[in-house]
Short mmCIF file of C-alpha atoms (C1' of nucleotides) in Angstrom, two decimals:
data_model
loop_
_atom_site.label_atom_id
_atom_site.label_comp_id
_atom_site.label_asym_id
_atom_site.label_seq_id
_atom_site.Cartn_x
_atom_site.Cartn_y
_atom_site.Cartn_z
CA UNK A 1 32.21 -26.24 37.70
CA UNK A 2 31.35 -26.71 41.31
CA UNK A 3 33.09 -23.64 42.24
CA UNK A 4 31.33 -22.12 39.47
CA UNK A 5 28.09 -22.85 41.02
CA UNK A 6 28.84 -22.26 44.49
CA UNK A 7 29.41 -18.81 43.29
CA UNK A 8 26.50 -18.86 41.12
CA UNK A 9 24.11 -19.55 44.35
CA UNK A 10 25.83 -17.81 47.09
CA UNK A 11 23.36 -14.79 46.85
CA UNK A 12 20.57 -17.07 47.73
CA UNK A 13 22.72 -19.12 50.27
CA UNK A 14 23.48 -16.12 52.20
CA UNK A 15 19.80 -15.36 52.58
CA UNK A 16 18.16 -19.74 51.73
CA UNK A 17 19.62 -22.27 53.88
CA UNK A 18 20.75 -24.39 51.34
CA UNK A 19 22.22 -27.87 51.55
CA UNK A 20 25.44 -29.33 50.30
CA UNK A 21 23.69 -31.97 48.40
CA UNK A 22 21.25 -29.75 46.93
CA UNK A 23 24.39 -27.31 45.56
CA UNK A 24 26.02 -30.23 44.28
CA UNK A 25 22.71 -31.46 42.65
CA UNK A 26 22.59 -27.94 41.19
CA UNK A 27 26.22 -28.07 40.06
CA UNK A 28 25.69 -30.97 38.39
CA UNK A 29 23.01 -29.76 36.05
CA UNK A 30 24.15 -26.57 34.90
CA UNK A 31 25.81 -24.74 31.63
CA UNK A 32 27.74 -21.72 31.85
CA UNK A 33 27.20 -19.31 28.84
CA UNK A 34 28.96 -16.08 27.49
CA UNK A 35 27.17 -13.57 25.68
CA UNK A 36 27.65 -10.82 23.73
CA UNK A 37 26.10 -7.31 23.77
CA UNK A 38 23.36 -7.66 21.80
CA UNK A 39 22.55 -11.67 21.52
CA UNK A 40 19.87 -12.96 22.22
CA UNK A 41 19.24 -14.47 25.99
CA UNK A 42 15.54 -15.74 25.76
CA UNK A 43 13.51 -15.57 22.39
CA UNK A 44 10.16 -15.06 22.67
CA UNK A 45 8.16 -17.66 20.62
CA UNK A 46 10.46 -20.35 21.84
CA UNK A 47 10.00 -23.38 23.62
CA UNK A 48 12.20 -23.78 26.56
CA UNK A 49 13.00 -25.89 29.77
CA UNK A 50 15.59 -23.95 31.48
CA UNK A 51 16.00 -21.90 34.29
CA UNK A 52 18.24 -19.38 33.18
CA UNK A 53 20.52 -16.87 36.32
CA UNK A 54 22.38 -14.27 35.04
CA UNK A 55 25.31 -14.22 36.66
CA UNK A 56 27.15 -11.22 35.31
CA UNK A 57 25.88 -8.49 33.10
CA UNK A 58 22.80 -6.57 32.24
CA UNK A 59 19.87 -7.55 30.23
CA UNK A 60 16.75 -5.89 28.30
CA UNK A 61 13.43 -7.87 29.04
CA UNK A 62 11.48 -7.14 26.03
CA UNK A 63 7.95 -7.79 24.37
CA UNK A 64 6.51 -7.70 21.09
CA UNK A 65 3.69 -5.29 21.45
CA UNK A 66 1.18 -4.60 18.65
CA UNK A 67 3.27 -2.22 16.60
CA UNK A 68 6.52 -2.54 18.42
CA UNK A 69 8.78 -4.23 20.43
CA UNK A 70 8.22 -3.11 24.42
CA UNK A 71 10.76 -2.80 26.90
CA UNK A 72 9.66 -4.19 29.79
CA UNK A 73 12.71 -3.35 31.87
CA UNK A 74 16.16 -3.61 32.21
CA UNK A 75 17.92 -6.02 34.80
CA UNK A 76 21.50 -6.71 36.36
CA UNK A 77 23.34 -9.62 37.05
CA UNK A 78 22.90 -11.64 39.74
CA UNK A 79 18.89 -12.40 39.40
CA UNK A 80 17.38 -14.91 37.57
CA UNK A 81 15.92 -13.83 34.07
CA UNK A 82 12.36 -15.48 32.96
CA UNK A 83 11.19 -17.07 35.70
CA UNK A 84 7.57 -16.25 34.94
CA UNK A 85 7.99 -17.20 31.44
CA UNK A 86 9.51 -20.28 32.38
CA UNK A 87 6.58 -21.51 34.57
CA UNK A 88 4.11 -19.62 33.52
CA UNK A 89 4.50 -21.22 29.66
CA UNK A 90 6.00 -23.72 27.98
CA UNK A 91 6.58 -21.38 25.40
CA UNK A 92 8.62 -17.88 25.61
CA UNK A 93 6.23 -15.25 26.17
CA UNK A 94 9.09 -12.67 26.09
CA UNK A 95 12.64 -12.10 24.81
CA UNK A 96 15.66 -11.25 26.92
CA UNK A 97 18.88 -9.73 25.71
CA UNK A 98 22.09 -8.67 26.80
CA UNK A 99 22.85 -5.33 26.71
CA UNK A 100 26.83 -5.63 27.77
CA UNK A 101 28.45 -8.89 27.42
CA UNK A 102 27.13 -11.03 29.75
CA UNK A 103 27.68 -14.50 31.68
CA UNK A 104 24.53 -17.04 31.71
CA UNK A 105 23.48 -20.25 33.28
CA UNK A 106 20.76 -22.40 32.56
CA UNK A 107 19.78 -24.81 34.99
CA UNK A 108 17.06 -27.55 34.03
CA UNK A 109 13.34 -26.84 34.88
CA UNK A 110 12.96 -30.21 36.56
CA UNK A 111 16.14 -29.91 38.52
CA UNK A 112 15.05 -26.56 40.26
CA UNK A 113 11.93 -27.55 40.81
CA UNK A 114 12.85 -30.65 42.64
CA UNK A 115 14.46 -27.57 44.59
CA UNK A 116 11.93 -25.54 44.86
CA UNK A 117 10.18 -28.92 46.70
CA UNK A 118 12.69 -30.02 48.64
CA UNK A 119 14.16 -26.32 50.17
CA UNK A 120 11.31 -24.72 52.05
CA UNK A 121 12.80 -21.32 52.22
CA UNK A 122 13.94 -21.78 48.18
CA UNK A 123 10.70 -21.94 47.59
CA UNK A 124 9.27 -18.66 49.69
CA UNK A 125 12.33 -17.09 48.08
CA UNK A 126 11.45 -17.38 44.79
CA UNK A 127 7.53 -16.36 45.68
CA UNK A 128 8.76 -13.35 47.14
CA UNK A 129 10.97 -12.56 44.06
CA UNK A 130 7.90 -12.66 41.65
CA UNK A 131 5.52 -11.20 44.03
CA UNK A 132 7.93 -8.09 43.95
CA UNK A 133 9.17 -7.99 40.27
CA UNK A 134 4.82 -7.82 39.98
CA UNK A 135 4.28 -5.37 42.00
CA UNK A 136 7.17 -3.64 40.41
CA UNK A 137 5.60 -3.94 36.67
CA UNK A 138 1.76 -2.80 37.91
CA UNK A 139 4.13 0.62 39.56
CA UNK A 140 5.87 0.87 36.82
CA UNK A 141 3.17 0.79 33.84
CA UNK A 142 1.10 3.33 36.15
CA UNK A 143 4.14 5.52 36.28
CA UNK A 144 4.63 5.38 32.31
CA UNK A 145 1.33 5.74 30.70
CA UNK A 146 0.80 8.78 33.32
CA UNK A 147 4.03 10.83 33.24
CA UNK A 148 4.87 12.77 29.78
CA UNK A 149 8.12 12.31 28.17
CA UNK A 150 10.55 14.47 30.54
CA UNK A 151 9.07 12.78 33.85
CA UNK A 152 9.96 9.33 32.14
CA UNK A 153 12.97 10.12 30.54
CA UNK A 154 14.13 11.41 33.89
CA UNK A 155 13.04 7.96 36.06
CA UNK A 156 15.53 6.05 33.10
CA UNK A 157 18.26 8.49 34.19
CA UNK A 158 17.82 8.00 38.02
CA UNK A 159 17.53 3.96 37.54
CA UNK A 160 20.79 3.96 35.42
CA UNK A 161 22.34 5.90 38.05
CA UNK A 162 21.03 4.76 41.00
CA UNK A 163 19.93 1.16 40.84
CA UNK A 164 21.86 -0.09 37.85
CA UNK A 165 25.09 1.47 37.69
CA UNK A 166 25.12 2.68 41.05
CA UNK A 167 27.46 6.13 39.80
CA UNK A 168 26.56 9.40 38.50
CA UNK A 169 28.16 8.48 35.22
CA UNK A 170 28.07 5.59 33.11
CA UNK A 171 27.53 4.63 29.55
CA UNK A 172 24.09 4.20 28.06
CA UNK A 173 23.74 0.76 26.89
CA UNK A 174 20.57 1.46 25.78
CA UNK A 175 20.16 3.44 22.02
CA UNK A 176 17.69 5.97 21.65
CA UNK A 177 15.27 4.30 19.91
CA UNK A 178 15.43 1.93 22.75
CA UNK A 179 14.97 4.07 25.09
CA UNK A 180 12.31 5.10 23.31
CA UNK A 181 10.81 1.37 23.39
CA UNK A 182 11.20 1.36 26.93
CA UNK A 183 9.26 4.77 27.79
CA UNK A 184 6.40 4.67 24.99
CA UNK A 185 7.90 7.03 22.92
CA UNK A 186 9.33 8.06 19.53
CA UNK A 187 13.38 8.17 19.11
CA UNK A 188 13.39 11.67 18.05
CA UNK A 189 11.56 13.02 21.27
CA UNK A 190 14.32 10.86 23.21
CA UNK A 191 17.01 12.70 21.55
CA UNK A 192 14.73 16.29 21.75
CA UNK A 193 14.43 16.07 25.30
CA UNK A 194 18.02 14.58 26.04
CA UNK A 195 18.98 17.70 24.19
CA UNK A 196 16.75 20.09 27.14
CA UNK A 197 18.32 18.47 29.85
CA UNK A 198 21.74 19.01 28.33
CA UNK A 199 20.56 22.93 28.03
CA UNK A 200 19.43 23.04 31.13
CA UNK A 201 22.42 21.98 33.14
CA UNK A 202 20.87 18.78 34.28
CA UNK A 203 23.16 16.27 32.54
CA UNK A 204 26.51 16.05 30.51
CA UNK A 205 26.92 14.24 27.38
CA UNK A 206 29.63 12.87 24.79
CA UNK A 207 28.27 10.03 22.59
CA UNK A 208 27.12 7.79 25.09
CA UNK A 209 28.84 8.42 27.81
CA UNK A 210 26.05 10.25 30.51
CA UNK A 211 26.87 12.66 33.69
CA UNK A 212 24.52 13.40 36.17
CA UNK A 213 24.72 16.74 37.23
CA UNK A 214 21.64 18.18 38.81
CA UNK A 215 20.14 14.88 40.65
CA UNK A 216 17.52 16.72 42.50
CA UNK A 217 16.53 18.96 39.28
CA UNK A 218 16.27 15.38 37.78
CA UNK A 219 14.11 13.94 41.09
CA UNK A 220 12.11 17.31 40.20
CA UNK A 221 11.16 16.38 37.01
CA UNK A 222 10.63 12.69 38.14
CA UNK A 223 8.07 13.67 40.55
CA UNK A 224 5.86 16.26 38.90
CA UNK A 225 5.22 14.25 35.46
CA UNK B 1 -18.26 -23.13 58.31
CA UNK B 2 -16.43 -26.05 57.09
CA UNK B 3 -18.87 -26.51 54.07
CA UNK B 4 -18.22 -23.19 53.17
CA UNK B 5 -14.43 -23.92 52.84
CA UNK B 6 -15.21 -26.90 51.23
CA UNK B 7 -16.76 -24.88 48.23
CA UNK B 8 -14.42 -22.22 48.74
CA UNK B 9 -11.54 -24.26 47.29
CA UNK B 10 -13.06 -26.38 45.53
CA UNK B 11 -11.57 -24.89 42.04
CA UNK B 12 -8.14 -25.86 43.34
CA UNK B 13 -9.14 -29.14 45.00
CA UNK B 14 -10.08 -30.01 41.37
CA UNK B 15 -6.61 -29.80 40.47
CA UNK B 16 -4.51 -29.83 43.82
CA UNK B 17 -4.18 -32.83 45.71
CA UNK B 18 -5.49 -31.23 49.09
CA UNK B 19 -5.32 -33.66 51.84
CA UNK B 20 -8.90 -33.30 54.11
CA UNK B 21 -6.95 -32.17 57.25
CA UNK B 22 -5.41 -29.36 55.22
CA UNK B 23 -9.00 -28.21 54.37
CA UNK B 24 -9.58 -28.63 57.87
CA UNK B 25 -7.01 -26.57 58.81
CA UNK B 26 -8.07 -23.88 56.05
CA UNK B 27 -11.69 -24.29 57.50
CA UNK B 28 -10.63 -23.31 60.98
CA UNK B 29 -8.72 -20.35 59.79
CA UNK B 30 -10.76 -18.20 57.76
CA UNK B 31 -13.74 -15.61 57.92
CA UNK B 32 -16.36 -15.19 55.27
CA UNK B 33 -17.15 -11.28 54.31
CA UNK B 34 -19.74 -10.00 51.89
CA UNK B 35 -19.22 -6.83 50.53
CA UNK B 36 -21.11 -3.86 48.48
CA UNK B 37 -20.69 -2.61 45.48
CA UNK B 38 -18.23 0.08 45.71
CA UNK B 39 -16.65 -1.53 48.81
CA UNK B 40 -12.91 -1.52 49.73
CA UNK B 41 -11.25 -4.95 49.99
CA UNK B 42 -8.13 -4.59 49.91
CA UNK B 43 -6.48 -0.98 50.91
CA UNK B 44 -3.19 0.54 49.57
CA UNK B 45 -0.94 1.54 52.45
CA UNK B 46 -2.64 -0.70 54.88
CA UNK B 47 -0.88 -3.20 57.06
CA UNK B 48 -2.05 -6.60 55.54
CA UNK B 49 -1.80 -10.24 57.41
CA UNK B 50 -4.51 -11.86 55.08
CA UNK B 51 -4.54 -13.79 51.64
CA UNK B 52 -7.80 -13.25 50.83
CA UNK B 53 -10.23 -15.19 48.68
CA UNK B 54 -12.96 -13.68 46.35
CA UNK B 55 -15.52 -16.57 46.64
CA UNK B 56 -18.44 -14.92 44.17
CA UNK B 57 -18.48 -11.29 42.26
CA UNK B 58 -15.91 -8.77 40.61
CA UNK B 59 -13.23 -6.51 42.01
CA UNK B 60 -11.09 -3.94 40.42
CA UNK B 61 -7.03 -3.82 41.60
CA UNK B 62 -6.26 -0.17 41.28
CA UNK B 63 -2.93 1.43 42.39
CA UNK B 64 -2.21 5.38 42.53
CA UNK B 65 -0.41 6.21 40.33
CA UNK B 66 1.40 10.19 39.92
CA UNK B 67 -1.54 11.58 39.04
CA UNK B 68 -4.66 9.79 39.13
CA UNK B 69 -6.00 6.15 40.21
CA UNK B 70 -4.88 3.61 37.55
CA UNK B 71 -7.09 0.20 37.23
CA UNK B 72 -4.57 -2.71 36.61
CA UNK B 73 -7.18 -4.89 35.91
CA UNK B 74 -10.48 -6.67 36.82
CA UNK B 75 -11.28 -9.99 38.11
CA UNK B 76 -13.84 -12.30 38.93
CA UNK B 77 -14.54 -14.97 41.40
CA UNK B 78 -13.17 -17.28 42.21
CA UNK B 79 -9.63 -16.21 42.35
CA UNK B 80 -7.09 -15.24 44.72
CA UNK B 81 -6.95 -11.75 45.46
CA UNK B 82 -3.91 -9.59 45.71
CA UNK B 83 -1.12 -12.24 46.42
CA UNK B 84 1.66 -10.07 45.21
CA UNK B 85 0.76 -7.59 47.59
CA UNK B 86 0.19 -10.11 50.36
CA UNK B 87 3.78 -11.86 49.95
CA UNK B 88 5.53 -9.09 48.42
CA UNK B 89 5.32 -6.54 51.28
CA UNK B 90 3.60 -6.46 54.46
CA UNK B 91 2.00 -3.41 53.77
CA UNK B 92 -0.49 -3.49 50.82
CA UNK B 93 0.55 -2.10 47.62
CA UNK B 94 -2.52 -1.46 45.80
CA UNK B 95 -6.00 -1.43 46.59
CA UNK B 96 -9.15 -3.60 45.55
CA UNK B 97 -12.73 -2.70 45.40
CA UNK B 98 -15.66 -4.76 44.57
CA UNK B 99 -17.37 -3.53 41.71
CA UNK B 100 -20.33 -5.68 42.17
CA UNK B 101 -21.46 -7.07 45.64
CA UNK B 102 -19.10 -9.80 46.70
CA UNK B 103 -18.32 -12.67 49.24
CA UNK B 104 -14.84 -12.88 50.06
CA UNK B 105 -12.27 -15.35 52.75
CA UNK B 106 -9.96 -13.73 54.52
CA UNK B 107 -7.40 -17.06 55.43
CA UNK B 108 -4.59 -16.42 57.96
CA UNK B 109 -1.19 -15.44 56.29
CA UNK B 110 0.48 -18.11 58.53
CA UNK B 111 -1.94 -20.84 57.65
CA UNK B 112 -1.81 -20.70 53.99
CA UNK B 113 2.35 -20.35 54.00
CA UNK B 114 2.40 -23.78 56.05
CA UNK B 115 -0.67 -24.89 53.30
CA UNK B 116 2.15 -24.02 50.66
CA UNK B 117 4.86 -25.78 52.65
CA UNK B 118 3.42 -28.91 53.36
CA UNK B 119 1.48 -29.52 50.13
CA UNK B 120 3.82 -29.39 47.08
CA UNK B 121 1.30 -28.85 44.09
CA UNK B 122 -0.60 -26.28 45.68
CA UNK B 123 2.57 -24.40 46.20
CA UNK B 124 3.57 -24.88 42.22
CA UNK B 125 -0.09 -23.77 41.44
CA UNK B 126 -0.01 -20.71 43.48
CA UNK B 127 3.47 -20.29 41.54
CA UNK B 128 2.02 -20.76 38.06
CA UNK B 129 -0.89 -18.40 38.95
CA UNK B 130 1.71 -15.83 39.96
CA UNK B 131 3.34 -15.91 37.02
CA UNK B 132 0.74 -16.20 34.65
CA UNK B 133 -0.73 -12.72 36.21
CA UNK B 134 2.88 -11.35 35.48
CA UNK B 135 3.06 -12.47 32.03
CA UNK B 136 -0.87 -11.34 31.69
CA UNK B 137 0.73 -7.62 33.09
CA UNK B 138 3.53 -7.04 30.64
CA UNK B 139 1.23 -7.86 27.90
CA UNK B 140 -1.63 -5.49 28.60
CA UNK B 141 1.12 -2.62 29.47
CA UNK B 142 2.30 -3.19 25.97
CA UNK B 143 -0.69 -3.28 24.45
CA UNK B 144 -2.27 -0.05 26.30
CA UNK B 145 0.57 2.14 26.05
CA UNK B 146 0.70 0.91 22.10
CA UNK B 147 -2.98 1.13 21.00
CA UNK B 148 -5.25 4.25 20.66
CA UNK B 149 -8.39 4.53 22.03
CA UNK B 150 -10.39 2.82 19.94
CA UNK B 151 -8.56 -0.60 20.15
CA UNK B 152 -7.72 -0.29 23.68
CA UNK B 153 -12.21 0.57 24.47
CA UNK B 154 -12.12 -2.32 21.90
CA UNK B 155 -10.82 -4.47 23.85
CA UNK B 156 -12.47 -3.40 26.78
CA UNK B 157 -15.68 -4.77 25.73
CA UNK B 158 -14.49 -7.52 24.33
CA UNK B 159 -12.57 -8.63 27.75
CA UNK B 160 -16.06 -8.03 29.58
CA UNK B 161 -18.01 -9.72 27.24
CA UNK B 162 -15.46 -12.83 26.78
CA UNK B 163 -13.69 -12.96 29.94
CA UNK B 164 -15.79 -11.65 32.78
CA UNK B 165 -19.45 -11.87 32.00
CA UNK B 166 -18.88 -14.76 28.80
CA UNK B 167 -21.88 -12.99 27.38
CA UNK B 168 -22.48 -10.62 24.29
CA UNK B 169 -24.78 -8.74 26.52
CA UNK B 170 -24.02 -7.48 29.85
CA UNK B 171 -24.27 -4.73 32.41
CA UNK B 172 -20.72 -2.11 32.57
CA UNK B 173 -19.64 -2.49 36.66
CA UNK B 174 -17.79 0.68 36.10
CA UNK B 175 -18.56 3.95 35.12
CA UNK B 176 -16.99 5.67 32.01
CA UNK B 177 -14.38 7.44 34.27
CA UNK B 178 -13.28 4.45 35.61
CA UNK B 179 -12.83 2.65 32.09
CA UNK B 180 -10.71 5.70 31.51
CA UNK B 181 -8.47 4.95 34.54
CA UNK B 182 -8.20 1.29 33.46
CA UNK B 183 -6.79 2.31 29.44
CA UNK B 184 -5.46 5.51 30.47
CA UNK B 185 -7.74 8.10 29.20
CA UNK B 186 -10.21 10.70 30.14
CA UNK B 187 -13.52 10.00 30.63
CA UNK B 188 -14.50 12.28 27.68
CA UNK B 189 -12.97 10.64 25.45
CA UNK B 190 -14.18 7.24 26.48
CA UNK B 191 -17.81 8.58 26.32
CA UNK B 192 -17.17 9.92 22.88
CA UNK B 193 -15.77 6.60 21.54
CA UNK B 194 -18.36 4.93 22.81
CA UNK B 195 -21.11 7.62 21.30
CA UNK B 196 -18.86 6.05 18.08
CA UNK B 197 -19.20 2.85 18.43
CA UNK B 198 -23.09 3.14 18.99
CA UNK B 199 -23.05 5.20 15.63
CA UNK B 200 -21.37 2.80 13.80
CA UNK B 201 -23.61 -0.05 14.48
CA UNK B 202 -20.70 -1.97 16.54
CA UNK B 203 -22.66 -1.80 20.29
CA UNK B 204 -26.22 -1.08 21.48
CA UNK B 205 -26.43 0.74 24.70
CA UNK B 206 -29.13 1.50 27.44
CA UNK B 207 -27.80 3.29 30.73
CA UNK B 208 -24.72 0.67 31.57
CA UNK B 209 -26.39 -1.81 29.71
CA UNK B 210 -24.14 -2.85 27.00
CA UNK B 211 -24.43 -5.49 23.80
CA UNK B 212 -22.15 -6.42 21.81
CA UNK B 213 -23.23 -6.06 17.97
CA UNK B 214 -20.69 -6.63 15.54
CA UNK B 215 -18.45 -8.37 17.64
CA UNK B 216 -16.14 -9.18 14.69
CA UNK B 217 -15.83 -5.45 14.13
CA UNK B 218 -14.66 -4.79 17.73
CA UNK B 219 -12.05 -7.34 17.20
CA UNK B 220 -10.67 -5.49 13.83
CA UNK B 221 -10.76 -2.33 16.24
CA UNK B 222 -8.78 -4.25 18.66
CA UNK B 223 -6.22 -5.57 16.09
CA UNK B 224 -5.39 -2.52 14.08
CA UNK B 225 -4.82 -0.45 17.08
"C1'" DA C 1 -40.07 13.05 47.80
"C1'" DG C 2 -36.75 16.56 47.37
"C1'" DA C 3 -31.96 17.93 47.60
"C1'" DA C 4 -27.20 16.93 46.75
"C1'" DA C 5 -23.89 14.47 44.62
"C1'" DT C 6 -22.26 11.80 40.88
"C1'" DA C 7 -22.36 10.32 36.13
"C1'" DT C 8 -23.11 11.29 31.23
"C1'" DG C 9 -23.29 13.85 26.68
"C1'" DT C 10 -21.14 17.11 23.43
"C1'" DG C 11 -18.86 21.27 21.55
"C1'" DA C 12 -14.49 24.35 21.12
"C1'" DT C 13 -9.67 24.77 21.93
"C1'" DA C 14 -5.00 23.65 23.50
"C1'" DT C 15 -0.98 20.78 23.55
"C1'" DG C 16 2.35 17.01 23.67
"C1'" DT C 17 4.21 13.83 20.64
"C1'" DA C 18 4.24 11.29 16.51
"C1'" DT C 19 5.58 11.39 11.99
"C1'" DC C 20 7.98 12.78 7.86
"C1'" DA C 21 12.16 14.36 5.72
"C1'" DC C 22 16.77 14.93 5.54
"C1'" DA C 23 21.87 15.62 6.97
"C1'" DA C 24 25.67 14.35 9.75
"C1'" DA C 25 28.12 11.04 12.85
"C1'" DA C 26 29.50 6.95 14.46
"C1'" DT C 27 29.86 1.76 14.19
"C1'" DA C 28 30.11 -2.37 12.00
"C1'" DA C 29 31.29 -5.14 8.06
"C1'" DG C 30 33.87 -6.59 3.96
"C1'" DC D 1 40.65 1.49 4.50
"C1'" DT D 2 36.24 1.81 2.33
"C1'" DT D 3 31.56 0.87 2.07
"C1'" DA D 4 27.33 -0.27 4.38
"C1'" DT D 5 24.43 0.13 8.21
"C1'" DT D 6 22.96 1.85 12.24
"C1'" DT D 7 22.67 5.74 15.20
"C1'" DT D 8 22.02 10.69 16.21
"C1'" DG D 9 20.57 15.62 15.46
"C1'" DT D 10 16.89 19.07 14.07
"C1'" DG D 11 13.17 21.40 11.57
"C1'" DA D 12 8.18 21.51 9.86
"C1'" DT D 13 3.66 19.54 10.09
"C1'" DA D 14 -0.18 16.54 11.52
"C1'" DC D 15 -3.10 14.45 14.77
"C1'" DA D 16 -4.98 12.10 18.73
"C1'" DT D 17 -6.39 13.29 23.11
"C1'" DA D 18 -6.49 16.20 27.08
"C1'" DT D 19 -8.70 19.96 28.94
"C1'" DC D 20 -12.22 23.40 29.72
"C1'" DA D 21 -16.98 24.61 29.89
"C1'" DC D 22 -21.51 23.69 30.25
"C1'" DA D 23 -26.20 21.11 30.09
"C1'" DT D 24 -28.65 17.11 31.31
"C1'" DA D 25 -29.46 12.65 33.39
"C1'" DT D 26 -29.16 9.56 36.98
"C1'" DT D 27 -28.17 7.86 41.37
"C1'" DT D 28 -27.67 8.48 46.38
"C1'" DC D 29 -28.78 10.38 50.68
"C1'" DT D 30 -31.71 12.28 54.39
#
DNA sequence: AGAAATATGTGATATGTATCACAAAATAAG
DNA sequence: CTTATTTTGTGATACATATCACATATTTCT
């Protein structure tokens, strides 16, 4: 359990001088959980007093939006999942859910914030991580609602490749509806425009399994909506 | 100097425990700017060593996005002003601009980390606030990228009237091209929706003079999409 | 006060995507 | 292994909005 949670940490430890005693405080409030691809992480709707750090995996943040549920965007293990949620609300004011089977632990609220009080540098840590993720949505939303289809379509490919998987091939764990949730559009434009890229050379396909071919086509495409 | 300060944080002394040699501290450290209508605050791509304060008026945070300016959102006094972009990068990541003339406190970087330091529950306040504004982001994304025109102009009005100005009468800060930058539409469009609205009986307009009608109406607008 | 720049009002047309309607695959469930 | 259920593939059509093209106000500048 203690090993568990020295593992759990040691991305912050390497970069937040933490102390022994605050680990082991940590340690000793903590629960491990597997998921599945496909359960459910965080329900939005919910009340909750966790801190939750995923500590392998991936995970769709997601939103129920007027007529449909929004992708907000997709994360990999290790970062902590909710924090804004968590503080920001006593109630869930999104979902989270794995998207390949995951590992999970939730640490009590009270516990890490007695952390976030005690460790200086936890604390500027964890500013600096929502600071960023913000920045990253008000980017991100900009880029979306201004790009058409092909532009967006090609920023999912390049993040797969580049910041999630870090390969030019992987699987999708994403369906093309959800894809579709994710970019603000309809599943069969998805699969139309997955089709052009295939034509074109840019990409190779076989059920979910995705190639990168022409990266800088794709960067093209990225760049000039 | 110091009286200014005094007033200046008043809104948090309210609810933070601020010791008086803290707000001494804060006094000592800051610089009170008025600016015009139209005015740049804050500028994207400029080196940044301020948190800055809007003490009285309105400011729009805008970002550029691919292919045109995109309004994230508008605020009024008194709030803090671009902390994402103050902690998340040294170099500012979007831009404000006071819509209406403004007064605004530029505090030391430096000063208000030790401020968060040294007095816990204005560091867990600044932390709500930063995730409440994240929260607040995901859900308009969703909702713009979701609605049509109508419910997202809709809602427009009804933030100004509710939020900002808490009046069913008011005066627009922005012109017609900008509301299209904030919901992602061209300014022709927002004109004629507007022209609609007027039709219908919903708003009464003279110049940028605005009131609200049929406010109940707006809100079935904003609802149905 | 007069000139220049910016903001509004309104038609006609173009266009990207949504939506509907099925068929075929692939996965999950019993 | 067979039956459901969820995904994927593709055409035809509809529609909301962008875009273009002007005319007219309104504000800003000198």
């Amino acid at each position: 359990m203690q090993n568990e949670c020295g593992d759990c940490v040691c991305v912050l430890r390497s970069s937040v001088n933490m102390k022994d005693c605050q680990l082991e405080m940590l340690g000793g409030n903590h629960t491990v959980v597997k998921f599945k691809k496909g359960d459910s992480i965080i329900k939005q709707g919910v009340f909750s007093t966790n801190v939750i750090f995923l500590r392998k995996g991936m995970a769709k943040v997601h939103i129920s939006g007027p007529s449909r549920e929004q992708i907000v965007k997709l994360v990999k293990a290790p970062t902590y999942l909710g924090l804004p949620t968590t503080f920001g609300d006593k109630i869930n004011q999104y979902s989270v859910t794995s998207v390949i089977d995951s590992e999970v632990c939730f640490i009590d609220l009270e516990v890490f914030k007695r952390l976030l009080g005690e460790n200086r540098d936890f604390g500027s840590y964890i500013l600096m991580e929502l600071c960023k993720s913000e920045l990253e949505a008000y980017r991100r939303c900009a880029s979306r609602t201004q790009k058409q289809m092909r532009g967006n379509l090609a920023d999912v490919l390049l993040e797969f490749s580049e910041k999630l998987f870090e390969a030019d091939q992987f699987t999708l764990p994403l369906s093309q509806s959800d894809i579709g949730n994710w970019v603000d559009a309809g599943r069969e434009s998805i699969n139309r425009v997955l089709s052009e890229f295939i034509q074109d050379g840019i990409i190779q396909m076989q059920g979910r399994q995705v190639r990168i071919v022409d990266k800088k086509m794709l960067k093209m495409i990225s760049q000039n909506g």
